[in-house]
């Protein structure tokens, strides 16, 4: 069965391609390489022994998207990762974010018309909840006004899919709201490759430990949490990737009342920034140079998932720990810097 993975050479997409291939799916990747490298294809192939079909294509170019689907009208499922994802950049360049994240989605959904199987999985984010009133966060928590254009593209994206499903009963869609994906494949063949100075915690930690950055700034030590630092739900990217396979299987095999569903994907456990640092120090055997500095604008205090919907309905739960994720991120960082 042929599955299209957009953004399949990116961080989460590449790990999902591996899990799909492991389950026997035939994978076609679209990526414009705006935030990834063609080398990732070799990394995937080294793990699975099967090179996925790859097309360098920009989803913002409607004619190219239409042409792609003319040649691949036997696709039975689409997993749509391709998007810009840097929160700060989206504040500075809102139209770039709206153009890329929204038009790509619309062009893909338009092409569902020509497919016999119209199954669609969308990468959403826990950012849609903002600072939730209650923790852990259930799928019933209200969607809060977006803090950034990036966050808004995820909210609008979900609405576009909901509206599409409402009038097209044969379209089946699932939005997956990721908490904080981290880590790398255990083989260290693929992992996270941020361009420039990392904005996210874990790549900043590993780059500090390897000597590329002098010191980790811990943003805020006076939050109302157990140690004063923010709480997040860090999920191993391999666990996250596997959730896409079960979500796809649900779309392919299960008849249910709703043709648009959404699920939180997290571990259900919150960790503070300092607990994440301690986990890294534990598994790497290094001492990290860090300093507590002022709060970062826009950070929510705490976010972690209530995962029982995904556990029960998808039959999925995380298997890997924060320590596993940190160990894999460290292994990956060490491998790419010694290449
Ligand atoms: N990483 C996170 O913390 C996180 C959290 C929540 C949601 N998400 C969402 O998950 C998805 C994947 O995230 P990621 O961390 O793997 O990001 P990533 O940047 O590593 O991967 C995205 C891929 O999409 C490609 N791409 C972007 N625009 C494209 C276009 N117009 N045409 C073709 N390819 C294009 C990029 O080159 C890249 O390879 C994104 O939609 C992101 O918003 C990520
Ligand atoms: O150098 C750093 C980087 C981060 N942090 C802190 O670490 C935590 C996690 O930060 P980060 O890794 O940047 O993740 P989030 O800000 O939670 O956002 C990520 O997770 C969201 C939910 O999935 C996505 O929407 C965003 O795109 C993605 O960047 C926060 O408390 C940050 O203040 C630091 O203290 N120092």
Coordinates of C-alpha atoms and ligand atoms in Angstrom, one line a residue, residues 6-14 30-37 55-61 80-86 100-101 103-104 122-127 150 153-154 176-182 191-193 200 237 240 244, ligand 1:
X6 CA 5.3 15.0 3.0
X7 CA 8.3 16.5 4.8
X8 CA 9.5 12.9 5.0
X9 CA 13.2 13.9 5.1
X10 CA 12.6 16.1 8.2
X11 CA 13.0 15.1 11.8
X12 CA 9.6 13.4 12.6
X13 CA 8.9 12.5 9.0
X14 CA 12.1 10.5 8.5
X30 CA 7.8 14.7 -1.0
X31 CA 10.2 17.2 0.5
X32 CA 11.6 20.5 -0.9
X33 CA 14.7 20.2 1.3
X34 CA 14.1 23.7 2.8
X35 CA 14.9 22.3 6.3
X36 CA 16.5 18.9 5.5
X37 CA 19.2 17.2 3.6
X55 CA 10.5 13.5 -5.1
X56 CA 12.0 17.0 -4.5
X57 CA 8.9 19.1 -4.8
X58 CA 7.6 22.3 -3.3
X59 CA 4.0 21.8 -2.1
X60 CA 3.4 25.6 -2.5
X61 CA 3.6 25.0 -6.3
X80 CA 1.4 15.6 6.1
X81 CA 4.5 16.8 8.0
X82 CA 5.8 19.4 5.6
X83 CA 5.6 22.9 7.2
X84 CA 7.7 25.6 8.7
X85 CA 8.0 25.2 12.4
X86 CA 10.1 27.8 14.2
X100 CA 3.7 27.7 3.3
X101 CA 1.7 26.0 6.0
X103 CA -1.4 26.7 0.9
X104 CA 0.5 23.4 1.1
X122 CA -2.0 16.1 9.9
X123 CA 0.8 17.1 12.2
X124 CA -0.7 19.4 14.8
X125 CA 0.7 20.5 18.1
X126 CA -0.1 20.9 21.8
X127 CA 0.5 24.6 21.1
X150 CA 3.0 29.3 13.6
X153 CA -1.3 27.8 11.2
X154 CA -1.9 24.6 13.3
X176 CA -2.2 14.4 15.9
X177 CA -1.3 17.0 18.5
X178 CA 2.3 16.4 19.4
X179 CA 3.8 17.4 22.7
X180 CA 7.6 17.8 22.7
X181 CA 9.2 15.4 20.3
X182 CA 12.9 14.7 21.1
X191 CA 18.0 12.4 14.0
X192 CA 17.2 16.1 14.5
X193 CA 19.3 18.5 12.4
X200 CA 14.7 23.9 21.2
X237 CA 10.5 10.6 18.3
X240 CA 5.8 9.4 18.1
X244 CA 1.4 7.6 12.9
Ligands
LIG1 N1 9.3 19.2 16.2 C1 8.4 19.7 17.0 O1 8.7 20.1 18.1 C2 6.9 19.7 16.5 C3 5.9 19.8 17.5 C4 4.6 19.8 17.1 C5 4.3 19.8 15.7 N2 5.3 19.7 14.8 C6 4.9 19.6 13.4 O2 5.4 18.4 12.9 C7 5.7 18.5 11.5 C8 7.2 18.0 11.3 O3 8.0 18.7 12.2 P1 9.6 18.4 12.2 O4 10.1 18.7 13.5 O5 9.9 17.0 11.6 O6 10.1 19.5 11.2 P2 11.2 19.5 10.1 O7 11.5 20.9 9.7 O8 12.4 18.7 10.5 O9 10.5 18.7 8.9 C9 9.6 19.4 7.9 C10 10.1 19.0 6.5 O10 9.2 19.6 5.6 C11 9.9 20.1 4.5 N3 9.1 21.2 3.9 C12 8.7 22.3 4.5 N4 8.0 23.1 3.6 C13 7.8 22.3 2.5 C14 7.2 22.5 1.2 N5 6.5 23.6 1.0 N6 7.2 21.5 0.3 C15 7.9 20.4 0.6 N7 8.5 20.1 1.7 C16 8.5 21.1 2.7 C17 11.2 20.5 5.1 O11 12.3 20.6 4.2 C18 11.5 19.5 6.2 O12 12.2 18.4 5.7 C19 5.6 20.0 11.2 O13 4.3 20.2 10.6 C20 5.6 20.6 12.5 O14 5.0 21.9 12.6 C21 6.6 19.6 15.2

